[in-house]
Structures are given as C-alpha cells and as structure tokens.
Amino acid sequence: RRRHAAYFLGLAEQAEPELRASRQVEWLERLERENGNLRTAMSWALDTNDTESAARLGWALWLFWRFHGHQREGRGWMEVLLERDVPPRLRPRVVHAALAMAYMQGDHEAVARYSVELLELSQEVEDALCTAYGWCGLGLVAMDRRDFAGATSCFEEALALLRRTGEDGV
C-alpha cells in the first residue's frame, strides 16, 4: 500500500503542471481514470497519518478536483487533513486547496475564513504563491461583498506576487 500510494502521489505531482498546459485535457482524463487509485492513496496517507503525502497529494490534485466536479470530495479530504499536524511548509497549500473547493461550492463564509488563514500561514513560511492565492481569496470575498475597490486592491497584490513567482498565467 505504501508503494501504491507513492506511485500515485508521483503521478499526481507529474500531472499538476500539466493541468495548466497544452495537454490539460489528456491529463484530466488520465486522473479521472485513476481517481479510484488516487482516493486509495489519499485514504492510506490519512489512515497512516502521513500528512506530508496527503498534503502533497491535495496540492497536486486541487485543479483536477475543481475542473472535474470533485469539489466536495477534495474539500472533505483537505478539511480532515487540516485537523492534523501538517508540516508548516505544506499547511498553506492544504488551506488553499480547501479554499478553492469552498469557493467552487459557493461557501463564501469558508472562503473568507480560509483566505485570512492562508495569508497568515503563507507569509510565515514565505510561500509567495500561496500568499498570492490568499490575496485572490480575499479579493473574491470583497467582490462578494460588492467592495470592488477592496477587491481590486487584493487582486493587484496577488498579481504582483504571481508575476514574481512566474505563475501569472494561472
């Protein structure tokens, strides 16, 4: 089971950059075909309290969950993981995955809560990409509240960080 989980973690991490590239559809279809195995890998990681593998798997799969309608499942995995001792450098990524799934589910209250937490955690560990996602989350919250000036300010903060990390095409 350990080797199985390691193999599918590797597959998910190989797929992650491809989900933003020209072979996106091919990789989404492959992940969908392997979703039972990915679930088994995540379940094993959580059952054995391998929070590092579970966090890495969640980070690698959040776009797949988003694009293929697995928001409820992805959020469930990430919320279980957030109740555990996740390595500090990975915790912002778990919070971001939970935030992204909550947003797709229309849970604006959770998005607000996760965005604040994400911004704090990501700044502590100097994860510029997750800091940018935290600003994006706060921008979405501001838009929901019809605070368009606040949203613009948040998105400008995010864009500057995304450009600095080379992720401005996200």
C-alpha atoms as a PDB file:
ATOM      1  CA  ARG A   1       0.000   0.000   0.000  1.00  0.00           C
ATOM      2  CA  ARG A   2       2.916   2.328   0.708  1.00  0.00           C
ATOM      3  CA  ARG A   3       4.343   1.737  -2.787  1.00  0.00           C
ATOM      4  CA  HIS A   4       0.882   2.158  -4.294  1.00  0.00           C
ATOM      5  CA  ALA A   5       0.431   5.491  -2.526  1.00  0.00           C
ATOM      6  CA  ALA A   6       3.926   6.634  -3.526  1.00  0.00           C
ATOM      7  CA  TYR A   7       3.268   5.734  -7.172  1.00  0.00           C
ATOM      8  CA  PHE A   8       0.002   7.669  -7.312  1.00  0.00           C
ATOM      9  CA  LEU A   9       1.458  10.627  -5.436  1.00  0.00           C
ATOM     10  CA  GLY A  10       4.167  10.694  -8.112  1.00  0.00           C
ATOM     11  CA  LEU A  11       1.556  10.521 -10.860  1.00  0.00           C
ATOM     12  CA  ALA A  12      -0.450  13.366  -9.319  1.00  0.00           C
ATOM     13  CA  GLU A  13       2.664  15.512  -8.947  1.00  0.00           C
ATOM     14  CA  GLN A  14       3.627  14.773 -12.550  1.00  0.00           C
ATOM     15  CA  ALA A  15       0.129  15.790 -13.652  1.00  0.00           C
ATOM     16  CA  GLU A  16      -0.048  19.018 -11.638  1.00  0.00           C
ATOM     17  CA  PRO A  17       1.924  21.298 -14.007  1.00  0.00           C
ATOM     18  CA  GLU A  18       0.259  19.620 -16.994  1.00  0.00           C
ATOM     19  CA  LEU A  19      -3.141  20.770 -15.721  1.00  0.00           C
ATOM     20  CA  ARG A  20      -2.077  24.292 -16.750  1.00  0.00           C
ATOM     21  CA  ALA A  21      -0.522  23.314 -20.067  1.00  0.00           C
ATOM     22  CA  SER A  22      -1.456  22.217 -23.564  1.00  0.00           C
ATOM     23  CA  ARG A  23      -2.017  18.574 -22.528  1.00  0.00           C
ATOM     24  CA  GLN A  24      -4.519  19.555 -19.832  1.00  0.00           C
ATOM     25  CA  VAL A  25      -7.443  17.530 -21.207  1.00  0.00           C
ATOM     26  CA  GLU A  26      -5.313  14.406 -21.600  1.00  0.00           C
ATOM     27  CA  TRP A  27      -4.083  14.662 -18.002  1.00  0.00           C
ATOM     28  CA  LEU A  28      -7.530  15.412 -16.606  1.00  0.00           C
ATOM     29  CA  GLU A  29      -8.868  12.298 -18.336  1.00  0.00           C
ATOM     30  CA  ARG A  30      -5.980  10.212 -17.015  1.00  0.00           C
ATOM     31  CA  LEU A  31      -6.537  11.438 -13.453  1.00  0.00           C
ATOM     32  CA  GLU A  32     -10.238  10.693 -13.785  1.00  0.00           C
ATOM     33  CA  ARG A  33      -9.441   7.136 -14.902  1.00  0.00           C
ATOM     34  CA  GLU A  34      -7.097   6.754 -11.922  1.00  0.00           C
ATOM     35  CA  ASN A  35      -9.347   8.524  -9.421  1.00  0.00           C
ATOM     36  CA  GLY A  36     -10.105   5.314  -7.537  1.00  0.00           C
ATOM     37  CA  ASN A  37      -6.384   4.748  -7.063  1.00  0.00           C
ATOM     38  CA  LEU A  38      -5.854   8.391  -6.085  1.00  0.00           C
ATOM     39  CA  ARG A  39      -8.613   8.046  -3.481  1.00  0.00           C
ATOM     40  CA  THR A  40      -6.987   4.897  -2.150  1.00  0.00           C
ATOM     41  CA  ALA A  41      -3.635   6.689  -1.911  1.00  0.00           C
ATOM     42  CA  MET A  42      -5.192   9.635  -0.051  1.00  0.00           C
ATOM     43  CA  SER A  43      -7.092   7.314   2.254  1.00  0.00           C
ATOM     44  CA  TRP A  44      -3.923   5.360   3.034  1.00  0.00           C
ATOM     45  CA  ALA A  45      -1.971   8.557   3.723  1.00  0.00           C
ATOM     46  CA  LEU A  46      -4.640   9.782   6.133  1.00  0.00           C
ATOM     47  CA  ASP A  47      -5.105   6.358   7.759  1.00  0.00           C
ATOM     48  CA  THR A  48      -1.375   6.127   8.455  1.00  0.00           C
ATOM     49  CA  ASN A  49      -1.162   9.818   9.432  1.00  0.00           C
ATOM     50  CA  ASP A  50       1.273  10.504   6.588  1.00  0.00           C
ATOM     51  CA  THR A  51       0.220  14.147   6.487  1.00  0.00           C
ATOM     52  CA  GLU A  52       3.081  15.149   4.214  1.00  0.00           C
ATOM     53  CA  SER A  53       1.978  12.760   1.456  1.00  0.00           C
ATOM     54  CA  ALA A  54      -1.678  13.698   1.920  1.00  0.00           C
ATOM     55  CA  ALA A  55      -0.825  17.410   1.715  1.00  0.00           C
ATOM     56  CA  ARG A  56       1.309  16.930  -1.389  1.00  0.00           C
ATOM     57  CA  LEU A  57      -1.441  14.865  -2.990  1.00  0.00           C
ATOM     58  CA  GLY A  58      -4.070  17.508  -2.211  1.00  0.00           C
ATOM     59  CA  TRP A  59      -1.897  20.263  -3.654  1.00  0.00           C
ATOM     60  CA  ALA A  60      -1.273  18.249  -6.797  1.00  0.00           C
ATOM     61  CA  LEU A  61      -4.965  17.402  -7.258  1.00  0.00           C
ATOM     62  CA  TRP A  62      -6.841  20.589  -6.388  1.00  0.00           C
ATOM     63  CA  LEU A  63      -7.160  21.724 -10.010  1.00  0.00           C
ATOM     64  CA  PHE A  64      -8.316  18.252 -11.038  1.00  0.00           C
ATOM     65  CA  TRP A  65     -10.947  18.318  -8.288  1.00  0.00           C
ATOM     66  CA  ARG A  66     -12.020  21.797  -9.396  1.00  0.00           C
ATOM     67  CA  PHE A  67     -12.211  21.062 -13.119  1.00  0.00           C
ATOM     68  CA  HIS A  68     -13.845  17.643 -12.791  1.00  0.00           C
ATOM     69  CA  GLY A  69     -16.520  18.448 -10.224  1.00  0.00           C
ATOM     70  CA  HIS A  70     -14.889  16.710  -7.264  1.00  0.00           C
ATOM     71  CA  GLN A  71     -15.057  19.787  -5.022  1.00  0.00           C
ATOM     72  CA  ARG A  72     -16.975  18.107  -2.221  1.00  0.00           C
ATOM     73  CA  GLU A  73     -14.572  15.190  -2.105  1.00  0.00           C
ATOM     74  CA  GLY A  74     -11.451  17.361  -2.315  1.00  0.00           C
ATOM     75  CA  ARG A  75     -12.694  19.718   0.357  1.00  0.00           C
ATOM     76  CA  GLY A  76     -13.561  16.791   2.587  1.00  0.00           C
ATOM     77  CA  TRP A  77     -10.054  15.354   2.289  1.00  0.00           C
ATOM     78  CA  MET A  78      -8.441  18.728   2.959  1.00  0.00           C
ATOM     79  CA  GLU A  79     -10.645  19.523   5.941  1.00  0.00           C
ATOM     80  CA  VAL A  80      -9.788  16.167   7.518  1.00  0.00           C
ATOM     81  CA  LEU A  81      -6.132  16.942   6.886  1.00  0.00           C
ATOM     82  CA  LEU A  82      -6.410  20.418   8.424  1.00  0.00           C
ATOM     83  CA  GLU A  83      -7.405  18.769  11.705  1.00  0.00           C
ATOM     84  CA  ARG A  84      -3.995  17.082  11.761  1.00  0.00           C
ATOM     85  CA  ASP A  85      -0.420  18.169  12.287  1.00  0.00           C
ATOM     86  CA  VAL A  86       0.567  19.134   8.740  1.00  0.00           C
ATOM     87  CA  PRO A  87       4.176  20.239   8.180  1.00  0.00           C
ATOM     88  CA  PRO A  88       4.208  24.081   8.341  1.00  0.00           C
ATOM     89  CA  ARG A  89       5.630  24.480   4.809  1.00  0.00           C
ATOM     90  CA  LEU A  90       2.731  22.418   3.394  1.00  0.00           C
ATOM     91  CA  ARG A  91      -0.137  23.686   5.538  1.00  0.00           C
ATOM     92  CA  PRO A  92      -0.769  26.798   3.379  1.00  0.00           C
ATOM     93  CA  ARG A  93      -1.171  24.538   0.361  1.00  0.00           C
ATOM     94  CA  VAL A  94      -3.765  22.432   2.157  1.00  0.00           C
ATOM     95  CA  VAL A  95      -5.630  25.569   3.213  1.00  0.00           C
ATOM     96  CA  HIS A  96      -5.551  26.814  -0.382  1.00  0.00           C
ATOM     97  CA  ALA A  97      -6.986  23.542  -1.693  1.00  0.00           C
ATOM     98  CA  ALA A  98      -9.793  23.731   0.892  1.00  0.00           C
ATOM     99  CA  LEU A  99     -10.381  27.395  -0.007  1.00  0.00           C
ATOM    100  CA  ALA A 100     -10.585  26.635  -3.735  1.00  0.00           C
ATOM    101  CA  MET A 101     -13.095  23.851  -3.152  1.00  0.00           C
ATOM    102  CA  ALA A 102     -15.175  26.012  -0.787  1.00  0.00           C
ATOM    103  CA  TYR A 103     -15.269  28.760  -3.415  1.00  0.00           C
ATOM    104  CA  MET A 104     -16.473  26.331  -6.069  1.00  0.00           C
ATOM    105  CA  GLN A 105     -19.211  25.237  -3.663  1.00  0.00           C
ATOM    106  CA  GLY A 106     -20.312  28.824  -3.068  1.00  0.00           C
ATOM    107  CA  ASP A 107     -19.370  28.769   0.626  1.00  0.00           C
ATOM    108  CA  HIS A 108     -18.303  32.407   0.895  1.00  0.00           C
ATOM    109  CA  GLU A 109     -18.029  32.289   4.682  1.00  0.00           C
ATOM    110  CA  ALA A 110     -15.459  29.482   4.485  1.00  0.00           C
ATOM    111  CA  VAL A 111     -13.631  31.296   1.672  1.00  0.00           C
ATOM    112  CA  ALA A 112     -13.278  34.358   3.911  1.00  0.00           C
ATOM    113  CA  ARG A 113     -12.019  32.278   6.831  1.00  0.00           C
ATOM    114  CA  TYR A 114      -9.599  30.235   4.724  1.00  0.00           C
ATOM    115  CA  SER A 115      -8.292  33.334   2.909  1.00  0.00           C
ATOM    116  CA  VAL A 116      -7.254  35.031   6.146  1.00  0.00           C
ATOM    117  CA  GLU A 117      -5.660  31.815   7.421  1.00  0.00           C
ATOM    118  CA  LEU A 118      -3.897  31.231   4.094  1.00  0.00           C
ATOM    119  CA  LEU A 119      -2.455  34.723   4.010  1.00  0.00           C
ATOM    120  CA  GLU A 120      -1.086  34.396   7.562  1.00  0.00           C
ATOM    121  CA  LEU A 121       0.354  30.897   7.116  1.00  0.00           C
ATOM    122  CA  SER A 122       1.885  31.521   3.707  1.00  0.00           C
ATOM    123  CA  GLN A 123       3.619  34.685   4.862  1.00  0.00           C
ATOM    124  CA  GLU A 124       5.058  32.820   7.871  1.00  0.00           C
ATOM    125  CA  VAL A 125       6.700  30.206   5.626  1.00  0.00           C
ATOM    126  CA  GLU A 126       7.448  32.663   2.787  1.00  0.00           C
ATOM    127  CA  ASP A 127       5.349  30.838   0.199  1.00  0.00           C
ATOM    128  CA  ALA A 128       4.752  33.632  -2.309  1.00  0.00           C
ATOM    129  CA  LEU A 129       2.415  31.567  -4.485  1.00  0.00           C
ATOM    130  CA  CYS A 130       0.113  30.743  -1.579  1.00  0.00           C
ATOM    131  CA  THR A 131       0.320  34.353  -0.391  1.00  0.00           C
ATOM    132  CA  ALA A 132      -0.920  35.356  -3.852  1.00  0.00           C
ATOM    133  CA  TYR A 133      -3.749  32.824  -3.582  1.00  0.00           C
ATOM    134  CA  GLY A 134      -4.608  34.264  -0.165  1.00  0.00           C
ATOM    135  CA  TRP A 135      -4.913  37.721  -1.719  1.00  0.00           C
ATOM    136  CA  CYS A 136      -7.063  36.222  -4.502  1.00  0.00           C
ATOM    137  CA  GLY A 137      -9.340  34.675  -1.896  1.00  0.00           C
ATOM    138  CA  LEU A 138      -9.692  37.996  -0.102  1.00  0.00           C
ATOM    139  CA  GLY A 139     -10.409  39.635  -3.461  1.00  0.00           C
ATOM    140  CA  LEU A 140     -13.199  37.149  -4.115  1.00  0.00           C
ATOM    141  CA  VAL A 141     -14.619  37.839  -0.661  1.00  0.00           C
ATOM    142  CA  ALA A 142     -14.509  41.591  -1.324  1.00  0.00           C
ATOM    143  CA  MET A 143     -16.273  41.090  -4.670  1.00  0.00           C
ATOM    144  CA  ASP A 144     -18.954  39.014  -2.949  1.00  0.00           C
ATOM    145  CA  ARG A 145     -19.458  41.923  -0.549  1.00  0.00           C
ATOM    146  CA  ARG A 146     -19.588  44.329  -3.501  1.00  0.00           C
ATOM    147  CA  ASP A 147     -16.432  46.072  -2.286  1.00  0.00           C
ATOM    148  CA  PHE A 148     -14.942  46.470  -5.738  1.00  0.00           C
ATOM    149  CA  ALA A 149     -12.180  48.870  -4.685  1.00  0.00           C
ATOM    150  CA  GLY A 150     -11.094  46.399  -2.000  1.00  0.00           C
ATOM    151  CA  ALA A 151     -11.266  43.537  -4.490  1.00  0.00           C
ATOM    152  CA  THR A 152      -9.121  45.454  -6.979  1.00  0.00           C
ATOM    153  CA  SER A 153      -6.523  46.144  -4.300  1.00  0.00           C
ATOM    154  CA  CYS A 154      -6.399  42.463  -3.283  1.00  0.00           C
ATOM    155  CA  PHE A 155      -6.129  41.259  -6.879  1.00  0.00           C
ATOM    156  CA  GLU A 156      -3.346  43.765  -7.587  1.00  0.00           C
ATOM    157  CA  GLU A 157      -1.399  42.385  -4.595  1.00  0.00           C
ATOM    158  CA  ALA A 158      -1.979  38.870  -5.906  1.00  0.00           C
ATOM    159  CA  LEU A 159      -0.961  39.728  -9.457  1.00  0.00           C
ATOM    160  CA  ALA A 160       2.341  41.247  -8.346  1.00  0.00           C
ATOM    161  CA  LEU A 161       3.173  38.061  -6.429  1.00  0.00           C
ATOM    162  CA  LEU A 162       2.027  35.804  -9.241  1.00  0.00           C
ATOM    163  CA  ARG A 163       4.270  37.665 -11.654  1.00  0.00           C
ATOM    164  CA  ARG A 164       7.184  37.371  -9.238  1.00  0.00           C
ATOM    165  CA  THR A 165       6.671  33.598  -8.947  1.00  0.00           C
ATOM    166  CA  GLY A 166       6.157  33.151 -12.686  1.00  0.00           C
ATOM    167  CA  GLU A 167       2.586  31.958 -12.192  1.00  0.00           C
ATOM    168  CA  ASP A 168       0.795  34.927 -13.730  1.00  0.00           C
ATOM    169  CA  GLY A 169      -0.715  32.693 -16.400  1.00  0.00           C
ATOM    170  CA  VAL A 170      -2.733  30.773 -13.799  1.00  0.00           C
END
